mmCIF file of C-alpha atoms and ligand atoms in Angstrom:
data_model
loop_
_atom_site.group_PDB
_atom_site.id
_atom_site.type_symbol
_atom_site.label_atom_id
_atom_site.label_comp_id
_atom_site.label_asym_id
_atom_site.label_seq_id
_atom_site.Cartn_x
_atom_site.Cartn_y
_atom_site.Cartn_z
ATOM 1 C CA UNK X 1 18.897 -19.723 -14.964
ATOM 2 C CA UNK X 2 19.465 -16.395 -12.674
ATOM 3 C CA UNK X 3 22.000 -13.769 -14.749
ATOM 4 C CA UNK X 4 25.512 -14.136 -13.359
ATOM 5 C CA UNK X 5 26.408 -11.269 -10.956
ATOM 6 C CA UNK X 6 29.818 -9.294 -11.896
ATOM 7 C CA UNK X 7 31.335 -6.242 -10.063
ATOM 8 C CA UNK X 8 30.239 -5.637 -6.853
ATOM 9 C CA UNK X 9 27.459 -6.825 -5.198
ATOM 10 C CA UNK X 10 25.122 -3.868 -4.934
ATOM 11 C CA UNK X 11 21.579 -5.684 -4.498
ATOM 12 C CA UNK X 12 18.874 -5.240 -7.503
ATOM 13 C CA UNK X 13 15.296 -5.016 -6.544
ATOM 14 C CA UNK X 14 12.746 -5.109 -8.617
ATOM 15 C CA UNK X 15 9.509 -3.193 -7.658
ATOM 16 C CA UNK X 16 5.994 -3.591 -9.113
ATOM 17 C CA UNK X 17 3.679 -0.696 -8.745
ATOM 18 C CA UNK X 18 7.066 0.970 -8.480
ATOM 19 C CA UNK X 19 5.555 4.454 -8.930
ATOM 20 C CA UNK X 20 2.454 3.995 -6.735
ATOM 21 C CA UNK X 21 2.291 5.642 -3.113
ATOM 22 C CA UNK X 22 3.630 2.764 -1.035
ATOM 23 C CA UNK X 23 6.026 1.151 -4.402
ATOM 24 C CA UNK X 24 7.322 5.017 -4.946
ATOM 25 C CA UNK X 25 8.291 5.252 -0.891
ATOM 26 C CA UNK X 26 9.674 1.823 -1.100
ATOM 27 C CA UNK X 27 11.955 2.892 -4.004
ATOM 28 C CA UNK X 28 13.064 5.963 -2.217
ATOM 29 C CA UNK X 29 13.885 3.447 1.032
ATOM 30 C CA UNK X 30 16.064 0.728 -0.922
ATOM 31 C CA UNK X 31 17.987 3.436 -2.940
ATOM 32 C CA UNK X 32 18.948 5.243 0.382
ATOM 33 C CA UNK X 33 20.054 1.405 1.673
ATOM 34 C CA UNK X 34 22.098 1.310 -1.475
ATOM 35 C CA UNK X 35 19.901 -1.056 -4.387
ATOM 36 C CA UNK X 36 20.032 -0.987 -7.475
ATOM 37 C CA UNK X 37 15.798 -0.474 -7.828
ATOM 38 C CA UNK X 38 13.587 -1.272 -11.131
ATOM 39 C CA UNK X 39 10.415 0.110 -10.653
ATOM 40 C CA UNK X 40 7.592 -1.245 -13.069
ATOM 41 C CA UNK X 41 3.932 0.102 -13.623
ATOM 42 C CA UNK X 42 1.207 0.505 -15.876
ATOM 43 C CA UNK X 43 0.334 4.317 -14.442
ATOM 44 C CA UNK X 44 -3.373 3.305 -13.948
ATOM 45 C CA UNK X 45 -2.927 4.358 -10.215
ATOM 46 C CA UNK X 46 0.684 5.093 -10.329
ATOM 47 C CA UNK X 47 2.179 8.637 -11.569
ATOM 48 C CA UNK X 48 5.240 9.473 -12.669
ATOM 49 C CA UNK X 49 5.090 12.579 -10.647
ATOM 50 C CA UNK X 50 5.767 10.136 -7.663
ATOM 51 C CA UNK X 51 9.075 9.162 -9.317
ATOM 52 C CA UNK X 52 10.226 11.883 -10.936
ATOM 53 C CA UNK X 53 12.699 12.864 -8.804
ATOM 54 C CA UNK X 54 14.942 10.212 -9.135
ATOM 55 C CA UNK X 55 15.312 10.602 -13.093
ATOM 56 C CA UNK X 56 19.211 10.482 -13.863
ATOM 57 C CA UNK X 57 19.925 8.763 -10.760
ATOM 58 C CA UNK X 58 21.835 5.813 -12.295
ATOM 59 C CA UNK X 59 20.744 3.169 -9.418
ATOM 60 C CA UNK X 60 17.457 3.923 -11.276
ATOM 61 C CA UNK X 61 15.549 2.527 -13.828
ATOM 62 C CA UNK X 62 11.602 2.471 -14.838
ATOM 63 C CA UNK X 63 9.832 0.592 -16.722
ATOM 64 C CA UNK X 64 6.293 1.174 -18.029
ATOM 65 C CA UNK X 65 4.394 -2.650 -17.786
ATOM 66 C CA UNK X 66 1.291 -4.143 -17.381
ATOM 67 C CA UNK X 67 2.976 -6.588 -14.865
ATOM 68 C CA UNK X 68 -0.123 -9.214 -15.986
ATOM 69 C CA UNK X 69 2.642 -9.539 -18.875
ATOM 70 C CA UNK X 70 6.011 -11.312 -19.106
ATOM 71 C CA UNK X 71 8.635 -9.752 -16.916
ATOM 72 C CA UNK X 72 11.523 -9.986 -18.998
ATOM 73 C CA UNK X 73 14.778 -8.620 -17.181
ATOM 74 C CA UNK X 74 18.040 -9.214 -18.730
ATOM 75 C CA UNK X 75 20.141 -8.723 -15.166
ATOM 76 C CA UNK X 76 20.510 -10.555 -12.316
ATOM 77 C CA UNK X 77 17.728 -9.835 -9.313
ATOM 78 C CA UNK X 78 17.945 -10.294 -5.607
ATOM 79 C CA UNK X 79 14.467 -8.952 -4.123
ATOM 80 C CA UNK X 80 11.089 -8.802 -6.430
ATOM 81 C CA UNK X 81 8.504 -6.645 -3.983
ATOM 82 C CA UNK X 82 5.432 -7.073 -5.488
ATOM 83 C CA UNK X 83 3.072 -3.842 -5.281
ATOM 84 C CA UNK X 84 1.012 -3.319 -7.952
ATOM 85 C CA UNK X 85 -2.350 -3.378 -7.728
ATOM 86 C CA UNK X 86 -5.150 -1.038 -7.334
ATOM 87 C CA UNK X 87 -5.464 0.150 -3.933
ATOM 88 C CA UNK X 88 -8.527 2.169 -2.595
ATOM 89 C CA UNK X 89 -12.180 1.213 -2.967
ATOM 90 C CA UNK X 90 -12.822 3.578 -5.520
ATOM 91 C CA UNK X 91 -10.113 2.342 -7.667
ATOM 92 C CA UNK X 92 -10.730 -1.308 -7.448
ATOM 93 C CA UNK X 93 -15.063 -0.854 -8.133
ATOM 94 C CA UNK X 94 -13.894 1.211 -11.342
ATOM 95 C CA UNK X 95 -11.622 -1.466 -12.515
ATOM 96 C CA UNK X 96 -12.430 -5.088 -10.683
ATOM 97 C CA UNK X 97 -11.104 -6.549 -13.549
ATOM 98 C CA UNK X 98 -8.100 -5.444 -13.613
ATOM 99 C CA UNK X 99 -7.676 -5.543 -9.982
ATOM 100 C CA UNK X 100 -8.411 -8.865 -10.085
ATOM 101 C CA UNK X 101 -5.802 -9.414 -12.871
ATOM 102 C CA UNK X 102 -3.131 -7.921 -11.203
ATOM 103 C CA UNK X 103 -3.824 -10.004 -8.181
ATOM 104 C CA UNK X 104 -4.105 -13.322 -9.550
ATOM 105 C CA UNK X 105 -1.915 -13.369 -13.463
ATOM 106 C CA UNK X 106 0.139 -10.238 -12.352
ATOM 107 C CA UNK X 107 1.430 -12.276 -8.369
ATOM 108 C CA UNK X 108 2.494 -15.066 -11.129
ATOM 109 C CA UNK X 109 4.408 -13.546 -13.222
ATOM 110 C CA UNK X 110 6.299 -11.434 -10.449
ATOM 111 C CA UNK X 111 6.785 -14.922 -8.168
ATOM 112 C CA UNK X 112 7.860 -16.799 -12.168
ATOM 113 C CA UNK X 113 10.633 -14.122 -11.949
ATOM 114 C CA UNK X 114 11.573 -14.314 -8.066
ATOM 115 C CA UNK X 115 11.791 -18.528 -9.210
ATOM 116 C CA UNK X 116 13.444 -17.396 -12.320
ATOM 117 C CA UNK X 117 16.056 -15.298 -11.451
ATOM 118 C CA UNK X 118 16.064 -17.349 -7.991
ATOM 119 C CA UNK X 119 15.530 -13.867 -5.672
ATOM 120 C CA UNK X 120 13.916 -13.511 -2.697
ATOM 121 C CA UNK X 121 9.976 -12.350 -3.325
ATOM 122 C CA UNK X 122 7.866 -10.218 -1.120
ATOM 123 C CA UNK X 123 4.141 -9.693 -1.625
ATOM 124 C CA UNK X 124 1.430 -6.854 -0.639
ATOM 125 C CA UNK X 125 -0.853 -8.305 0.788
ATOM 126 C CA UNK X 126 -3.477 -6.725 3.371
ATOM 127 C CA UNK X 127 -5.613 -6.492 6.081
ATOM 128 C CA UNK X 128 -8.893 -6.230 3.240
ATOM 129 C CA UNK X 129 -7.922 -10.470 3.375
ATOM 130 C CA UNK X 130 -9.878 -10.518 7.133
ATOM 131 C CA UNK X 131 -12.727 -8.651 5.402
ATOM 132 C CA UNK X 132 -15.711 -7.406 7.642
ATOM 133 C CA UNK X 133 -13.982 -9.195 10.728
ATOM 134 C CA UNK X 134 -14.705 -10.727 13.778
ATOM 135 C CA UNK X 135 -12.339 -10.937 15.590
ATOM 136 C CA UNK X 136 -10.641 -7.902 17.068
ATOM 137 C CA UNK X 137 -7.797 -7.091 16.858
ATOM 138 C CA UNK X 138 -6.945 -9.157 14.227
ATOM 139 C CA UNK X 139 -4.103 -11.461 14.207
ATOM 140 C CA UNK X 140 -2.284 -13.329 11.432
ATOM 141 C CA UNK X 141 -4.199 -16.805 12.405
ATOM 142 C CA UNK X 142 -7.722 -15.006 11.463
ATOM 143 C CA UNK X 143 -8.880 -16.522 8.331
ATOM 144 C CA UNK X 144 -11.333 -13.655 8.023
ATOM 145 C CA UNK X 145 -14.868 -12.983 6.820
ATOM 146 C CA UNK X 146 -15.196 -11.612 3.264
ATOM 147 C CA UNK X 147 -18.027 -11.613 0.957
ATOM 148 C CA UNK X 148 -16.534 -12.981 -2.282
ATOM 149 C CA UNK X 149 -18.901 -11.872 -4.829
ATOM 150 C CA UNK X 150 -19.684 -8.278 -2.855
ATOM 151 C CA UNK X 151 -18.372 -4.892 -4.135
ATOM 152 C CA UNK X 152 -14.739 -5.343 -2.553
ATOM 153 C CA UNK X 153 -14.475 -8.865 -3.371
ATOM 154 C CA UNK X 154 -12.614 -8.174 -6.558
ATOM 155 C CA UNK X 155 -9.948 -6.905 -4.094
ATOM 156 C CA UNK X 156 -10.131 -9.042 -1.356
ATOM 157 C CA UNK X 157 -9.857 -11.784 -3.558
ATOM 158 C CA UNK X 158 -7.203 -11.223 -5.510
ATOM 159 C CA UNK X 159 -4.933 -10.705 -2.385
ATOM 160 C CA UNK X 160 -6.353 -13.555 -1.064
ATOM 161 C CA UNK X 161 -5.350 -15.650 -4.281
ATOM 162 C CA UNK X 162 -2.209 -13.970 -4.404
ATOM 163 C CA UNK X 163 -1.698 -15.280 -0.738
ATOM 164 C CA UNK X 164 -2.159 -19.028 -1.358
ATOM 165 C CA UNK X 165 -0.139 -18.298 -5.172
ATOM 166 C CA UNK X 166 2.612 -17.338 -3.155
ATOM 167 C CA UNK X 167 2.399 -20.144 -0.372
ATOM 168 C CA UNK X 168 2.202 -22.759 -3.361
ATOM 169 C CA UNK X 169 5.528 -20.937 -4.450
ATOM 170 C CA UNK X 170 7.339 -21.736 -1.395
ATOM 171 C CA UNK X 171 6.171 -24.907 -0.963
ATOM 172 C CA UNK X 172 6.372 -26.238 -4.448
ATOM 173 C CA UNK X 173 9.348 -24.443 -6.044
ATOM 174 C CA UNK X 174 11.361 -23.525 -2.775
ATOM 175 C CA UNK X 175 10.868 -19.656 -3.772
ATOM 176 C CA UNK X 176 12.068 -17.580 -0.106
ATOM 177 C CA UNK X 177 8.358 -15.729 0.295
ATOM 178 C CA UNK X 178 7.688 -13.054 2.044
ATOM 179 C CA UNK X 179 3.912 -12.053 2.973
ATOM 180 C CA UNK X 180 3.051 -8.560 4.677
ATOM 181 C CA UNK X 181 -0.162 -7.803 5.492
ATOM 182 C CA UNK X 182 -0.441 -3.611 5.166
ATOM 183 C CA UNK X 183 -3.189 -2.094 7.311
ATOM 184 C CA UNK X 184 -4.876 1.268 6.484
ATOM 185 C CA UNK X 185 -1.516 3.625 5.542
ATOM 186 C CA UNK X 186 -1.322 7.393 4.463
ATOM 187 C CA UNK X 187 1.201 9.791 3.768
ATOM 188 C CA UNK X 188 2.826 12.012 1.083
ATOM 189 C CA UNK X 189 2.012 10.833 -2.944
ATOM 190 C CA UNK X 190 -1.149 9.459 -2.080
ATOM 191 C CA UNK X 191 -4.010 10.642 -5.039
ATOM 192 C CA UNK X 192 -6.244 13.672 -3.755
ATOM 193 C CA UNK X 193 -8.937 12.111 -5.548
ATOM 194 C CA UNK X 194 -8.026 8.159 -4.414
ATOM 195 C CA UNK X 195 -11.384 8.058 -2.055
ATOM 196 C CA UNK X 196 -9.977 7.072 0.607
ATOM 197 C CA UNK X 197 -10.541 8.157 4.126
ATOM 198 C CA UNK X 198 -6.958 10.824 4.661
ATOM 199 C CA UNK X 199 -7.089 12.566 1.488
ATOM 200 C CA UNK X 200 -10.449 13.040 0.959
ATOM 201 C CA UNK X 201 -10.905 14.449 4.072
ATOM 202 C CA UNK X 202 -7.509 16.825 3.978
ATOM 203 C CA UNK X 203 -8.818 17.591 0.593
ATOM 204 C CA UNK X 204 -12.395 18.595 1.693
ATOM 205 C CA UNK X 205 -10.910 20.470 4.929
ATOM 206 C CA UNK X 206 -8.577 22.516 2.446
ATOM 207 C CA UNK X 207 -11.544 23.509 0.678
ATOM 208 C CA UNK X 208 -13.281 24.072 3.898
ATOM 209 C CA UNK X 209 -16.079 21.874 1.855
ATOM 210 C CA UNK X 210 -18.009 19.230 3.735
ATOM 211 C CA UNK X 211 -16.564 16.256 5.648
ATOM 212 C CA UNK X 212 -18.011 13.141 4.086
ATOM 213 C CA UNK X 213 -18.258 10.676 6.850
ATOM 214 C CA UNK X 214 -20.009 7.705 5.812
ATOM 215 C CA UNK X 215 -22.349 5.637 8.042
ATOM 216 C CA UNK X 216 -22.785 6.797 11.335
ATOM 217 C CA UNK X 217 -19.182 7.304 11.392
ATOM 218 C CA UNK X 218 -18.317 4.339 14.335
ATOM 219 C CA UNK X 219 -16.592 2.400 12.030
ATOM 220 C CA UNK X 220 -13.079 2.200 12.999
ATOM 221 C CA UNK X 221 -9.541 2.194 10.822
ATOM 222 C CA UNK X 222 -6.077 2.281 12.119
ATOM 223 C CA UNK X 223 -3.720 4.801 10.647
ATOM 224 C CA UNK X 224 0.113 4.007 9.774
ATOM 225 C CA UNK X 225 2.530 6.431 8.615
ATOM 226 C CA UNK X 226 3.922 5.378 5.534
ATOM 227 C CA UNK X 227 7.687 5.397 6.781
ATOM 228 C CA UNK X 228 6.852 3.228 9.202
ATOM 229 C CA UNK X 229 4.930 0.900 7.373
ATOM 230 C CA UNK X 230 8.062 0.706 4.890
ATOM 231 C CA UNK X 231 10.230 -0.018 7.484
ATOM 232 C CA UNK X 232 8.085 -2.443 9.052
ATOM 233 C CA UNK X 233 8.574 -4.500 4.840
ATOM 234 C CA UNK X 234 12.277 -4.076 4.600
ATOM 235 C CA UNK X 235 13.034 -5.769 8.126
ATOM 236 C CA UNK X 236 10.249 -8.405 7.094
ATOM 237 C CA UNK X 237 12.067 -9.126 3.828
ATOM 238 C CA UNK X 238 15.447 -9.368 5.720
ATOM 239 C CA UNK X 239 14.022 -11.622 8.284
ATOM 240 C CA UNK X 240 14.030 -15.133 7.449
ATOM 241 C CA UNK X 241 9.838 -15.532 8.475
ATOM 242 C CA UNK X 242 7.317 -17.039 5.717
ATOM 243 C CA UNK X 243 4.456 -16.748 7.039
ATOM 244 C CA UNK X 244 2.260 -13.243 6.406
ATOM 245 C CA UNK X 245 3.233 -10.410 8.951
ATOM 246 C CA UNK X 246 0.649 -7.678 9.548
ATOM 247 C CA UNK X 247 2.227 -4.297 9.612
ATOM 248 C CA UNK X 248 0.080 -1.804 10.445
ATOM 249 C CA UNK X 249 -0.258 1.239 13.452
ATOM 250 C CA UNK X 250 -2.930 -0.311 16.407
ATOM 251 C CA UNK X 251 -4.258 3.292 17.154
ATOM 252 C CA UNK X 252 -7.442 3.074 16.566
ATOM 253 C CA UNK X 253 -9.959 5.803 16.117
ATOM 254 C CA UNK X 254 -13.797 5.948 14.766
ATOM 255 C CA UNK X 255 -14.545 7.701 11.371
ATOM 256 C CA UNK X 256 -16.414 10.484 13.392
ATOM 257 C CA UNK X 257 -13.026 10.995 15.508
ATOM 258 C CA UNK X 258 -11.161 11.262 12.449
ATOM 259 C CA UNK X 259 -13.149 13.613 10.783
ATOM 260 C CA UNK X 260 -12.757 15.812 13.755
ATOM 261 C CA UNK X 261 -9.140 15.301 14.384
ATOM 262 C CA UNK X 262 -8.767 16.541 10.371
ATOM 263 C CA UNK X 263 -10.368 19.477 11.129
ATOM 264 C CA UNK X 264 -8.516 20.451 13.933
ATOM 265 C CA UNK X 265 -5.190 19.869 12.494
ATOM 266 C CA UNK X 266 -6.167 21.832 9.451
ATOM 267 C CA UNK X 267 -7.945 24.622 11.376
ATOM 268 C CA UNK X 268 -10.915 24.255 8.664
ATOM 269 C CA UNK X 269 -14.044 25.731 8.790
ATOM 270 C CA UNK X 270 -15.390 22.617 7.437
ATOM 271 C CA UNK X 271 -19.001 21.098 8.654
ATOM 272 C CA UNK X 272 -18.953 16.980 8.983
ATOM 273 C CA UNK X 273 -22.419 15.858 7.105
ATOM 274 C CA UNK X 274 -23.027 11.963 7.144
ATOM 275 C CA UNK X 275 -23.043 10.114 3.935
ATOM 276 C CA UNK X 276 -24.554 6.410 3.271
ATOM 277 C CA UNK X 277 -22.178 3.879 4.453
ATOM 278 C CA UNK X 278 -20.721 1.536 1.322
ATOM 279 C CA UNK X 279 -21.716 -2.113 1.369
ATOM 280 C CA UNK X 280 -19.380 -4.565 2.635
ATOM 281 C CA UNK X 281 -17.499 -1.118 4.592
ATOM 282 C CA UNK X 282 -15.593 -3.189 7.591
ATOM 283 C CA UNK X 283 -16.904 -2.229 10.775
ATOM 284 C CA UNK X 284 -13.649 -2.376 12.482
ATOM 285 C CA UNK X 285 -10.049 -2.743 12.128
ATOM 286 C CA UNK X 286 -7.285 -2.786 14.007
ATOM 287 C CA UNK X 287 -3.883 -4.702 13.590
ATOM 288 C CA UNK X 288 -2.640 -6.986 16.018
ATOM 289 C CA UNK X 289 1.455 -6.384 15.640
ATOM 290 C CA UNK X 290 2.574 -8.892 18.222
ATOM 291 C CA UNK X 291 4.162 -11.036 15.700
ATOM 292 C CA UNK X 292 6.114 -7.796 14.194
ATOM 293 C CA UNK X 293 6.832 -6.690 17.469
ATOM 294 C CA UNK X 294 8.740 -10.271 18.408
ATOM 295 C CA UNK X 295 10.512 -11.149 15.367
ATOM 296 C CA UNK X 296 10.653 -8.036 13.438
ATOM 297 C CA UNK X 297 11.727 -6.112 16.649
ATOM 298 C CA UNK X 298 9.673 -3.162 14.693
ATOM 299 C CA UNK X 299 6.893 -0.811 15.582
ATOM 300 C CA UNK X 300 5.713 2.435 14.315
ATOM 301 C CA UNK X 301 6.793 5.450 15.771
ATOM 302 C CA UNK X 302 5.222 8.318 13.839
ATOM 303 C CA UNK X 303 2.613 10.026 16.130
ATOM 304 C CA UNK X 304 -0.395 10.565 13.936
ATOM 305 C CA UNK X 305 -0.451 14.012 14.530
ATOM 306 C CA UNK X 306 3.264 14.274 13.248
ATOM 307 C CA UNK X 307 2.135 12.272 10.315
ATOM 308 C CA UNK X 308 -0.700 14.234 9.471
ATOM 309 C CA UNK X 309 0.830 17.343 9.703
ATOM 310 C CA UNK X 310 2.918 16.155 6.839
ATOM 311 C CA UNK X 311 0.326 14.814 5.023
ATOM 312 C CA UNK X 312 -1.706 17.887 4.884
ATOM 313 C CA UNK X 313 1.354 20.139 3.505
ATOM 314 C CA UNK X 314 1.786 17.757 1.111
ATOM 315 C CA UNK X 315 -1.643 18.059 0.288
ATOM 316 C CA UNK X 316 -2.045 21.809 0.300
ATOM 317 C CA UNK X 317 1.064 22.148 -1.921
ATOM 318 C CA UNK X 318 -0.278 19.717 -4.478
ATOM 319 C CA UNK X 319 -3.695 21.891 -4.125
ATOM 320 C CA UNK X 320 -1.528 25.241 -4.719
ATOM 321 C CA UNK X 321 0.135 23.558 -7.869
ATOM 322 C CA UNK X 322 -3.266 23.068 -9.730
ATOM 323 C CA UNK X 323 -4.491 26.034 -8.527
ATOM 324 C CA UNK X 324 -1.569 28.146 -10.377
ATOM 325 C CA UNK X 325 -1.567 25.658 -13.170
ATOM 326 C CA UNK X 326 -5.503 26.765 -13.724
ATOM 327 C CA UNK X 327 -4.653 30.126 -13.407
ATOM 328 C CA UNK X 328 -1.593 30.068 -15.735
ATOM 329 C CA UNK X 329 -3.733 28.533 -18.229
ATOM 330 C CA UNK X 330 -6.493 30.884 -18.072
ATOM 331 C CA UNK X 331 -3.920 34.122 -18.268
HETATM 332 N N1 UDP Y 401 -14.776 6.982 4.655
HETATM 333 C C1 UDP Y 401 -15.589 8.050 5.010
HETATM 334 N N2 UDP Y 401 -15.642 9.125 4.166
HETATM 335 C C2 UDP Y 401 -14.930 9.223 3.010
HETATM 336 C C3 UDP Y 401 -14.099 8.146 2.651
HETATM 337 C C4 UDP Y 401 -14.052 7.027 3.492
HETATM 338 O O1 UDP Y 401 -16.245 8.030 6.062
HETATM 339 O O2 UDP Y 401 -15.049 10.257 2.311
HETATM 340 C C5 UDP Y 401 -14.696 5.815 5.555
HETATM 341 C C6 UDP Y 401 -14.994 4.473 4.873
HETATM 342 O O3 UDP Y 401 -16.376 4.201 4.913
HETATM 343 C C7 UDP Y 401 -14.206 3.517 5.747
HETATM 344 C C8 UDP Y 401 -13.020 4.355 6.238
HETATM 345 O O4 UDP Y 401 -13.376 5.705 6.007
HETATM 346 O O5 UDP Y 401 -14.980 3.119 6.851
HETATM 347 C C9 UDP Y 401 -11.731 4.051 5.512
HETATM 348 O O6 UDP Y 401 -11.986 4.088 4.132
HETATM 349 P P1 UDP Y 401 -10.866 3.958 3.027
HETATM 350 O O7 UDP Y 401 -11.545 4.094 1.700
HETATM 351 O O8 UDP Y 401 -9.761 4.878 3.326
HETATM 352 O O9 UDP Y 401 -10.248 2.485 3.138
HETATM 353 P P2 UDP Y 401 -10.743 1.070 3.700
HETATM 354 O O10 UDP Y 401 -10.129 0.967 5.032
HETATM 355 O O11 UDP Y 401 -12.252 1.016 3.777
HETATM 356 O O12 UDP Y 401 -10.192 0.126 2.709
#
């Protein structure tokens, strides 16, 4: 049975991979709209740095859990947003089991305590589900075109799993679902060293080392601000839709284009050399938001340049810190 509510209602949400880069933003978002937010995580991708701010705020509370594991929670719940997992390609090849864990036994026990505690539930899902596609853009209805037992199939799979887990939810014990789809998203708390596309090329423009652009570079991603793209989940969890939702930014732009627009907006005096192109590496991607557009009334707003430009400070401060950490420990 769901705890009994007293006092006032403030809502409780519980977040998993509560002090990753999108579960930390979320957290941030739903304390602003007034929750109550539990944020749970293991700390293999998340940090604490990403949370730390909001120690001794008493709508707070965190709790360090393999989310593969029983969820106990002795309070009521009203959302569970279900974030944790591994996220970038480097992380999920260095620990596929894991990733696949998280997917598969950690989506059950986050939807047994949505059922439980009879809250609304909102998975992570993404746009790796459509895999190498083709069809482009890609809307919802694509089933996709992923190579199960290739590189990023630990990944793909698991979201993919965690899709149907949460459909048989709905169907079977009446839980209220939500599915987003997230498309390609940077921002602020993102890992320097994550491998993916935006901070290791800030990171290598800093340094005014290299730009790694793999493949010829004409692959093509679509970048989303992550304010955006947390907007974009809030108004999906308040809408009353069960079916996945891509969220995502449709500006597209080749790898070569990026690497060049990095550049620029760092002023580096960075060179871009070409690296070879990861199997299974999707050759293009680009959300179709027509659906979020209609019934979420939402699109993003943040220009990428306005986006990167905050993305880069971030990144040079965090590059500053270790720098005088380094130093400090060498005086
Ligand atoms: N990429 C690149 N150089 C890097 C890192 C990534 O050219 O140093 C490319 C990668 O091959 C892919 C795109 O950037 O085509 C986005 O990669 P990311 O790892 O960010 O995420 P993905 O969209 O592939 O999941």
């Amino acid at each position: 049975m769901p705890a009994k509510r007293s006092g006032p209602t403030q809502p409780i949400s519980v977040v998993t991979g509560g002090a990753g880069f999108l579960g930390s933003h979320l957290t941030d978002y739903l304390l602003a709209k007034g929750h109550r937010v539990v944020a749970i995580d293991n700390l293999v991708t998340g940090s604490l740095q990403n949370i730390e701010h909001l120690g001794g705020n008493p709508a707070f509370k965190y709790i360090q859990q393999d989310v593969t594991e029983f969820i106990f929670l002795d309070m009521p719940v009203d959302y569970v947003w279900h974030f944790a997992s591994p996220a970038s390609p480097i992380d999920y090849l260095e620990l596929p089991i894991q990733t696949l864990k998280v997917g598969s036994l950690g989506t059950h026990k986050a939807l047994g305590l949505a059922k439980h505690k009879n809250a609304r539930f909102l998975l992570a899902s993404t746009s790796e589900i459509y895999g190498d596609p083709l069809v482009h853009p890609q809307p919802e209805s694509y089933w996709g075109n992923v190579n199960t037992i290739g590189p990023r199939g630990c990944y793909d799979e698991a979201k993919r799993f965690a899709e149907a887990l949460t459909m048989a939810y709905y169907r079977e014990h009446k839980v209220d679902t939500r599915i987003v789809r997230i498309f390609n998203t940077y921002g602020p708390r993102m890992r320097l060293n994550d491998g993916r596309v935006v901070p290791s090329f800030v990171g290598q423009a800093l340094k005014n080392k290299p730009i790694t652009v793999f493949g010829d570079g004409s692959q093509t991603r679509s970048f989303c601000y992550c304010s955006d793209l947390i907007e974009g989940i809030y108004r999906l969890m308040m809408s009353s839709t069960n079916l996945p939702v891509n969220i995502g930014n449709p500006r597209e732009m080749s790898m070569l284009e990026f690497a060049r627009t990095i550049i620029q907006a760092t002023g580096s005096k960075s060179k871009i050399i070409f690296t070879p192109l990861p199997q299974d590496d999707p050759k293009l991607r680009q959300p179709d938001i027509t659906l979020a557009r209609r019934i979420l009334r939402w699109e993003p707003k943040v220009k990428l340049e306005d986006g990167l430009a905050e993305t880069i400070s971030f990144f040079a401060n965090r590059e500053e810190g270790v720098r005088q950490k380094k130093n400090r420990r060498r005086a």
